[in-house]
Amino acid sequence: MDLPAGSPEASGEQPGPGLRADAERNRERILAAARRLYAGHGLDVSMACIAREAGVGKATLSRRFATREELINAVFADRMDAYAAAVAEALADPDPWHGFTGYVQAVCAMQAADRGFAEVLAMTFPAAKALEKRRAEAYHSFLDLIARAKATGHLRDDFTDQDMVILLMANAGVIAASQDAAPDTWRRLVGQMLRAYAAPGADLPPLEPAPAPTALYRAMVRLTRSAPGPEGNKG
């Protein structure tokens, strides 16, 4: 029987523990490189750039992760687990309003710690089925958390789950713009939004001081410079 060209058997190379160990090492190097690049630069990092950072060829990367969605799914699986755990912890809080505010702060802190995860929380990846399944589970738990917090009279009746999506989108933008010049700006945003969500008389966590005007100006300059220009200005 003819063996497929390029197979380990055809080349005399037997798929033993050594090859499996090499494949696993390459996989871990790719994941580590992707985590570093996604955390620092967001999800726009190319697969080729990740391969270079990991010190592997593009073919090796493709064998381990055939698509960008597969890689994102593997990189952020543990973070999505932590995201789901934050909802479970909030539901276990005997004070539903305190659980709600703690959850909002925890999730936004996850965004601030990892720019890639900030984008994951504000986007959907239909092809990354495991990631989306975990997100869906967390979403349904969050709906329960909202209902419980409203029942206390401390969360406004007009708050909806879409308001949390809007906050995550806004927080992702603030993090991207201010991470170097004023890295704690997101805390101020979250504090102010919790005040917007609260019904009169609700206890609120302390409000983070506003960033210094000079730091905020630097963040605004960075945001302006990173914005795409008009089509007619391309040179």
XYZ file of C-alpha atoms in Angstrom:
235
model
C 0.000 0.000 0.000
C 1.364 3.403 -0.962
C 1.811 5.876 1.863
C 0.733 9.512 1.489
C 3.574 11.767 0.437
C 4.894 13.787 3.324
C 3.499 11.483 6.007
C 5.839 10.551 8.901
C 5.720 6.894 7.823
C 6.646 7.701 4.213
C 9.672 9.684 5.359
C 10.736 7.030 7.808
C 9.791 9.314 10.709
C 7.611 7.542 13.263
C 5.040 9.635 15.156
C 6.351 8.938 18.638
C 6.508 10.806 21.942
C 9.201 13.140 20.631
C 7.072 14.441 17.803
C 4.032 14.796 20.039
C 6.109 16.729 22.567
C 7.405 19.042 19.830
C 3.852 19.656 18.597
C 2.673 20.473 22.117
C 5.606 22.837 22.674
C 4.816 24.632 19.430
C 1.178 24.924 20.441
C 2.091 26.449 23.808
C 4.558 28.864 22.171
C 1.847 29.987 19.755
C -0.671 30.486 22.562
C 1.842 32.410 24.684
C 2.764 34.645 21.747
C -0.880 35.270 20.876
C -1.701 36.155 24.499
C 1.132 38.706 24.612
C 0.249 40.313 21.301
C -3.500 40.320 21.813
C -3.122 41.750 25.328
C -0.929 44.600 24.131
C -2.329 45.339 20.685
C -5.829 43.896 20.457
C -7.234 41.331 18.058
C -6.086 43.004 14.840
C -2.683 41.308 15.146
C -2.148 39.110 12.092
C -1.584 35.360 12.203
C 1.766 35.917 10.465
C 2.846 38.284 13.242
C 1.859 35.718 15.866
C 3.864 33.035 14.058
C 6.947 35.287 14.064
C 6.507 36.109 17.750
C 6.204 32.394 18.553
C 9.245 31.518 16.451
C 7.351 29.091 14.235
C 6.455 29.007 10.569
C 3.036 29.950 9.245
C 2.487 26.324 8.236
C 3.098 25.181 11.814
C 0.637 27.787 13.100
C -1.968 26.646 10.562
C -1.565 23.008 11.627
C -2.227 23.901 15.249
C -4.917 26.537 14.582
C -6.516 26.476 11.147
C -8.420 29.734 11.637
C -8.153 32.957 13.611
C -11.326 32.005 15.491
C -9.782 28.714 16.657
C -6.787 30.590 18.034
C -8.947 33.221 19.757
C -11.056 30.447 21.258
C -7.975 28.749 22.722
C -6.308 31.954 23.930
C -9.347 33.315 25.755
C -10.932 30.108 27.049
C -9.576 30.647 30.575
C -10.542 34.319 30.572
C -14.064 33.472 29.469
C -14.195 30.965 32.327
C -13.211 33.783 34.707
C -15.900 35.972 33.133
C -18.535 33.294 33.785
C -17.201 32.782 37.312
C -17.646 36.502 38.018
C -21.363 36.188 37.277
C -21.659 33.110 39.491
C -19.912 34.943 42.338
C -22.224 37.936 41.917
C -25.300 35.688 42.051
C -23.988 34.108 45.242
C -23.749 37.506 46.971
C -26.554 37.808 49.578
C -26.953 41.460 48.511
C -27.975 41.374 44.822
C -27.195 45.080 44.279
C -23.722 44.663 45.764
C -23.288 41.582 43.580
C -24.327 43.590 40.522
C -21.897 46.467 41.137
C -19.096 44.033 41.961
C -19.731 42.119 38.749
C -19.642 45.254 36.602
C -16.379 46.347 38.195
C -14.835 42.882 37.882
C -15.655 42.467 34.204
C -14.433 45.944 33.323
C -11.219 45.228 35.239
C -10.755 42.100 33.091
C -11.054 44.312 30.047
C -8.455 46.732 31.385
C -5.982 43.938 32.140
C -6.090 42.543 28.602
C -6.850 44.649 25.557
C -7.600 41.555 23.517
C -10.166 40.390 26.033
C -11.654 43.876 26.033
C -12.393 43.354 22.347
C -13.580 39.767 22.843
C -16.223 40.976 25.306
C -17.424 43.629 22.876
C -17.538 41.344 19.811
C -18.984 37.984 18.770
C -17.182 35.074 17.112
C -19.769 32.631 15.728
C -17.055 30.216 14.556
C -15.524 30.019 18.060
C -18.275 27.775 19.360
C -16.822 26.994 22.802
C -16.183 30.666 23.487
C -19.680 31.661 22.415
C -21.247 28.829 24.442
C -19.520 30.102 27.593
C -20.552 33.654 26.779
C -24.188 32.561 26.351
C -24.141 30.808 29.735
C -22.742 33.934 31.396
C -25.323 36.089 29.601
C -28.280 34.108 30.961
C -26.822 34.283 34.465
C -26.427 38.029 34.046
C -30.110 38.342 33.179
C -30.879 36.640 36.488
C -28.511 39.045 38.277
C -30.287 42.041 36.715
C -33.689 40.761 37.841
C -32.477 40.232 41.398
C -30.825 43.660 41.593
C -34.008 45.327 40.334
C -36.043 43.455 42.934
C -34.039 45.211 45.669
C -35.143 48.578 44.308
C -31.525 49.707 43.854
C -31.108 49.037 40.125
C -33.160 51.275 37.861
C -36.152 49.612 36.224
C -35.109 50.851 32.778
C -31.675 49.165 32.919
C -31.357 46.373 30.334
C -28.668 43.869 29.418
C -27.955 46.008 26.345
C -26.734 48.764 28.671
C -23.977 46.398 29.785
C -23.010 45.780 26.160
C -22.842 49.543 25.620
C -20.646 49.904 28.712
C -18.273 47.181 27.516
C -17.974 48.877 24.122
C -17.329 52.248 25.739
C -14.872 50.780 28.215
C -12.940 49.060 25.420
C -12.577 52.414 23.673
C -11.482 54.236 26.825
C -8.922 51.526 27.618
C -7.455 51.651 24.109
C -7.183 55.445 24.142
C -5.915 55.985 27.688
C -3.898 52.877 28.557
C -0.545 54.695 28.374
C -1.389 58.261 29.389
C -4.113 57.680 32.004
C -4.507 53.922 32.603
C -7.067 54.235 35.410
C -9.517 56.331 33.375
C -11.767 53.281 32.877
C -12.407 53.185 36.649
C -13.874 56.681 36.486
C -16.102 55.684 33.563
C -17.379 52.590 35.390
C -18.025 54.542 38.586
C -20.045 57.172 36.750
C -22.017 54.549 34.851
C -22.907 52.724 38.065
C -24.302 56.017 39.313
C -26.377 56.251 36.149
C -27.710 52.714 36.692
C -28.533 53.203 40.377
C -31.962 54.073 41.704
C -32.149 56.859 44.314
C -30.816 55.781 47.690
C -28.654 52.911 46.420
C -25.246 52.450 48.019
C -22.415 53.062 45.580
C -18.702 52.244 45.578
C -16.296 55.218 45.872
C -15.807 57.199 42.673
C -12.316 57.149 41.176
C -10.806 60.659 40.843
C -10.900 62.156 37.370
C -7.646 61.860 35.402
C -5.335 64.855 35.337
C -6.133 67.236 32.466
C -2.659 66.802 30.951
C -2.976 62.991 31.014
C -6.433 63.139 29.473
C -5.152 65.504 26.789
C -2.388 63.028 25.888
C -4.988 60.279 25.632
C -7.129 62.452 23.349
C -4.126 63.203 21.134
C -3.339 59.503 20.883
C -6.935 58.732 19.952
C -6.933 61.435 17.270
C -3.679 60.198 15.753
C -4.885 56.597 15.641
C -8.176 57.484 13.928
C -8.325 56.726 10.180
C -8.229 59.775 7.998
C -10.622 60.698 5.187
C -10.308 58.627 2.024
C -9.180 61.700 0.136
C -6.166 62.197 2.439
C -4.480 58.908 1.612
C -1.128 59.505 0.077
